[in-house]
Coordinates of N, CA and C in Angstrom, one line a residue:
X1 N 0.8 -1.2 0.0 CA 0.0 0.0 0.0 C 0.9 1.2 0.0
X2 N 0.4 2.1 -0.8 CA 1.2 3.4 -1.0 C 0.5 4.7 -0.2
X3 N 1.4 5.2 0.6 CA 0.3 6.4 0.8 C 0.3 7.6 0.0
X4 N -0.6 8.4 0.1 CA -0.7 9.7 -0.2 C -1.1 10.5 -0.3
X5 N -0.5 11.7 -0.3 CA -0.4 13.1 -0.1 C -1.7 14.2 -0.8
X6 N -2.6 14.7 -0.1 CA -3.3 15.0 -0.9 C -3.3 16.6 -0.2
X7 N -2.9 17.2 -1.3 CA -3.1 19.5 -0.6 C -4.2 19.5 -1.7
X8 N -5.1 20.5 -0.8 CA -6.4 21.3 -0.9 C -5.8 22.4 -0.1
X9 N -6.7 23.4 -1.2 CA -6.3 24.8 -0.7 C -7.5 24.9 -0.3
X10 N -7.7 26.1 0.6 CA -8.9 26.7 1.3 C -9.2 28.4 0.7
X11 N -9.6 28.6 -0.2 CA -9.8 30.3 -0.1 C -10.5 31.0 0.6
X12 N -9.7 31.4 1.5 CA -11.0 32.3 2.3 C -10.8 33.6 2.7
X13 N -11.8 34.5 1.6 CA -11.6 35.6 1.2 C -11.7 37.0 2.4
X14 N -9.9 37.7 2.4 CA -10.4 38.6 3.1 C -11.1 39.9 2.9
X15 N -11.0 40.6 1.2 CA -11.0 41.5 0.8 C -12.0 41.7 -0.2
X16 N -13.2 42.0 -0.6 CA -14.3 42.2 -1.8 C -13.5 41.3 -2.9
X17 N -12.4 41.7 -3.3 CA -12.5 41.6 -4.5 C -11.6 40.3 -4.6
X18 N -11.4 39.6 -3.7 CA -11.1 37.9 -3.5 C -11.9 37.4 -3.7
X19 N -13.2 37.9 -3.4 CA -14.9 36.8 -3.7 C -15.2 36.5 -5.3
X20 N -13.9 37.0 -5.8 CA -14.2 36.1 -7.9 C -13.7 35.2 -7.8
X21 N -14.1 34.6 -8.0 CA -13.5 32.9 -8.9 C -13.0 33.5 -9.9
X22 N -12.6 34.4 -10.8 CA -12.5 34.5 -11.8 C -10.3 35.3 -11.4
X23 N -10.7 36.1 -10.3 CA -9.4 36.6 -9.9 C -8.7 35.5 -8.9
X24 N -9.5 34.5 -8.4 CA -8.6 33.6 -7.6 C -8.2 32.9 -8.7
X25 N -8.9 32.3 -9.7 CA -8.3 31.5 -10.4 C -7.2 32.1 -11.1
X26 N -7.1 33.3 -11.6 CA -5.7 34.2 -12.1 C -4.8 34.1 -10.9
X27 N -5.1 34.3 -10.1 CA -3.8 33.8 -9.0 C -3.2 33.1 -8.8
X28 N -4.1 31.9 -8.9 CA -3.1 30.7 -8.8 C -2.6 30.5 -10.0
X29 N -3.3 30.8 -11.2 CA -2.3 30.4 -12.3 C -1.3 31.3 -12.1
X30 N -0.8 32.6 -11.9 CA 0.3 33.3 -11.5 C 1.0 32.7 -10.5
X31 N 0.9 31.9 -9.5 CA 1.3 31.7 -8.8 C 2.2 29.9 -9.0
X32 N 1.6 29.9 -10.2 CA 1.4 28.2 -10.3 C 1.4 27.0 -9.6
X33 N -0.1 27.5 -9.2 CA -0.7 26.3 -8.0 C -1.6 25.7 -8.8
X34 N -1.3 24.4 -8.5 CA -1.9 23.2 -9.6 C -3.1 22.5 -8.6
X35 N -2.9 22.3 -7.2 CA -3.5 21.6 -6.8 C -5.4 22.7 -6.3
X36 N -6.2 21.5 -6.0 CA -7.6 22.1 -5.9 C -7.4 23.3 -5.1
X37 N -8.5 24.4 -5.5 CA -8.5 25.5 -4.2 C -9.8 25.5 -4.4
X38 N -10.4 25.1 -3.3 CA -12.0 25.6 -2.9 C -12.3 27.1 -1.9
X39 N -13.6 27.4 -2.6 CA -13.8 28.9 -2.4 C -14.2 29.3 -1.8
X40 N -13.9 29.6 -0.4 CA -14.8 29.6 1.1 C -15.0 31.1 1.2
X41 N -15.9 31.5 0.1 CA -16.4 33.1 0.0 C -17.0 33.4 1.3
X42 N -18.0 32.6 1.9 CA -18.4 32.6 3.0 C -17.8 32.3 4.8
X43 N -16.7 32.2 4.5 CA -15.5 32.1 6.0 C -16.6 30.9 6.2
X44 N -17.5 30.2 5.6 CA -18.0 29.3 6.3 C -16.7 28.0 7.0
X45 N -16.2 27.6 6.0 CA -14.9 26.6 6.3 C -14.0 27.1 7.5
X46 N -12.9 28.6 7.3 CA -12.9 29.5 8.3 C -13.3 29.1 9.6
X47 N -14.7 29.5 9.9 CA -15.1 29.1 10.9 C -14.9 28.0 11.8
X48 N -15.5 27.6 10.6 CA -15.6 25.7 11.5 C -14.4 25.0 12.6
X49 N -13.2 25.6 11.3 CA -12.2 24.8 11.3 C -10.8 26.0 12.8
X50 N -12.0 27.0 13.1 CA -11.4 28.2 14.2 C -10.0 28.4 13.7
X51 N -10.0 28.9 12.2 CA -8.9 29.2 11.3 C -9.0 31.3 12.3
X52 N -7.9 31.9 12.7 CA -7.7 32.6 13.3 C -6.5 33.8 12.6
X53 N -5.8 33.3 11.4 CA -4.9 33.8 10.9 C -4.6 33.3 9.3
X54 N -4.0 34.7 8.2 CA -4.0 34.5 6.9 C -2.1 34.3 7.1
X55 N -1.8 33.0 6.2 CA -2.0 32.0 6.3 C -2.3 31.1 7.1
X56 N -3.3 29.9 6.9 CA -3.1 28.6 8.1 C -2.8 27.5 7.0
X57 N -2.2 26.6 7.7 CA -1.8 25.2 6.7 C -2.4 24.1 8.0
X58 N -3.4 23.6 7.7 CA -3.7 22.6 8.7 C -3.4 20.9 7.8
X59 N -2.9 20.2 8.6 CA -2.5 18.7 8.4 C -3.3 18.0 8.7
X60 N -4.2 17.0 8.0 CA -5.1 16.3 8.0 C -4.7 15.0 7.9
X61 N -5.3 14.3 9.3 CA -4.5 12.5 9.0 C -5.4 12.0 8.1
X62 N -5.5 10.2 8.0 CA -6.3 9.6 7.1 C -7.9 9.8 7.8
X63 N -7.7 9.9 9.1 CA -8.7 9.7 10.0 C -10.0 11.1 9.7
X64 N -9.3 12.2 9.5 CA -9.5 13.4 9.4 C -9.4 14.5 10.6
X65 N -8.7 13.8 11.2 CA -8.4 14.8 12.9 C -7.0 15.5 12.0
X66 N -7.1 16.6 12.9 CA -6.2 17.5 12.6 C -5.1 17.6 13.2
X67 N -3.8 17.4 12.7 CA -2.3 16.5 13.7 C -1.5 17.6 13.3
X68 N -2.2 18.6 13.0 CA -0.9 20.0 12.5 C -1.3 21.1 12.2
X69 N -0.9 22.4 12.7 CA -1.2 23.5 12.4 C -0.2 24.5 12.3
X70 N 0.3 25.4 11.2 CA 1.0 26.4 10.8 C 0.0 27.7 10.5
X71 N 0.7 28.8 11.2 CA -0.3 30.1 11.3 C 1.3 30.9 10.5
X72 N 0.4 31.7 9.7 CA 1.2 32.7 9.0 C 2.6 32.2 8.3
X73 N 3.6 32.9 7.9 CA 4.3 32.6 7.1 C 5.3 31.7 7.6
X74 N 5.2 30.2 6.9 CA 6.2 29.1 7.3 C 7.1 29.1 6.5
X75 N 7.9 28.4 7.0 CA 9.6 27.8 6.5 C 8.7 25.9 5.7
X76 N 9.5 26.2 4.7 CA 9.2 24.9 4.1 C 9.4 24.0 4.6
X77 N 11.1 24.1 5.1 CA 11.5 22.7 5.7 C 10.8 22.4 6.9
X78 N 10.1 23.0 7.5 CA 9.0 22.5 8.9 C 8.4 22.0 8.5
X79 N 7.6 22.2 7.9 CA 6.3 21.4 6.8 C 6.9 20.1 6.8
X80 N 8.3 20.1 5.5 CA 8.9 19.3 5.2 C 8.9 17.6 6.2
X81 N 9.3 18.1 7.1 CA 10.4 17.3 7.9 C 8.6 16.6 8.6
X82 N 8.1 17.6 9.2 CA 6.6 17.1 9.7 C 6.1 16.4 9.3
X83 N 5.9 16.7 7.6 CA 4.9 15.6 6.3 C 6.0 13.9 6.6
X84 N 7.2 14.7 7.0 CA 8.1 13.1 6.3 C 7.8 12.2 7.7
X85 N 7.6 13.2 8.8 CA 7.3 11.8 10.0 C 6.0 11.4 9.9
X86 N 5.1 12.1 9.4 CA 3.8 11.4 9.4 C 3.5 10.7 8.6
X87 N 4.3 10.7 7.2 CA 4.4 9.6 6.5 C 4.7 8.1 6.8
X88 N 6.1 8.5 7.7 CA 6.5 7.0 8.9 C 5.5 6.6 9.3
X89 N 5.3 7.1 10.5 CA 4.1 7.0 11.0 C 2.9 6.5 10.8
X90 N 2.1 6.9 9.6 CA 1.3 6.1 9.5 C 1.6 5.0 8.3
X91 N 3.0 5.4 7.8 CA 3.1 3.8 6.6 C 3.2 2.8 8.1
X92 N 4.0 3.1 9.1 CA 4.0 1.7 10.1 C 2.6 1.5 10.4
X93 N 1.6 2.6 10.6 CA 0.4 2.0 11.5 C -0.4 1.1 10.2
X94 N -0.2 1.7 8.7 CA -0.9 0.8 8.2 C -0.2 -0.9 8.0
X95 N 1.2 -0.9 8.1 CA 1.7 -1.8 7.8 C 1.4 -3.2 9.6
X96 N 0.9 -2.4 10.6 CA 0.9 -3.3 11.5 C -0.8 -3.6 11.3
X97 N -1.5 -2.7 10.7 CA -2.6 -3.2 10.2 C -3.0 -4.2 9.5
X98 N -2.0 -4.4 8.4 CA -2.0 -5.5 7.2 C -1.5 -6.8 8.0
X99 N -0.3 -6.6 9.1 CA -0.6 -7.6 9.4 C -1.5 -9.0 10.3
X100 N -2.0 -7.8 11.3 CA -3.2 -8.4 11.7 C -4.2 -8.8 10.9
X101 N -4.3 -8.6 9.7 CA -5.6 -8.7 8.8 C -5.5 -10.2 8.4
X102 N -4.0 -10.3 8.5 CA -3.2 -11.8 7.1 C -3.3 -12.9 9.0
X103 N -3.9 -12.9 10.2 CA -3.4 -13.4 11.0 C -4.8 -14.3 11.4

């Protein structure tokens, strides 16, 4: 089993004229962000998720609990090094899974 990595972006607009789909999508293509960005015109997502600061980067396990949070402007390599233990991490929890399964 392979795992993987899945980024969703969240847009969630602070200023009038963030509320186009038409200017967010020119951003990202300026920006060249390839991956999904959904359009939380409504801070409804925001809310939920007690997002408090532009940027947040929150870490989603398989489970869907939230094992990570970055507020405002991060260093890659934190991200980095975080994504690479959680990777461990859960390739072992799936891999002691599989073996109970074969038992």
């Amino acid at each position: 089993m392979y795992l993987k990595l899945v980024i969703i972006g969240i847009h969630s607009s602070k200023f009038e004229n963030e509320k186009s789909k038409v200017n967010v999508l020119n951003a990202a293509r300026r920006h060249l962000i390839k991956h999904p960005i959904v359009c939380d015109f409504d801070m409804k997502i925001w809310s939920s998720m007690e997002i408090i600061c532009w940027p947040t980067l929150l870490v989603v396990d398989p489970n869907g609990l939230v094992i990570g949070e970055f507020q405002g402007e991060i260093q890659a390599n934190l991200v980095k090094n975080f994504i690479k233990h959680c990777f461990k991490f859960y390739e072992n929890s799936i891999e002691s899974v599989k073996k109970l399964e074969y038992f």
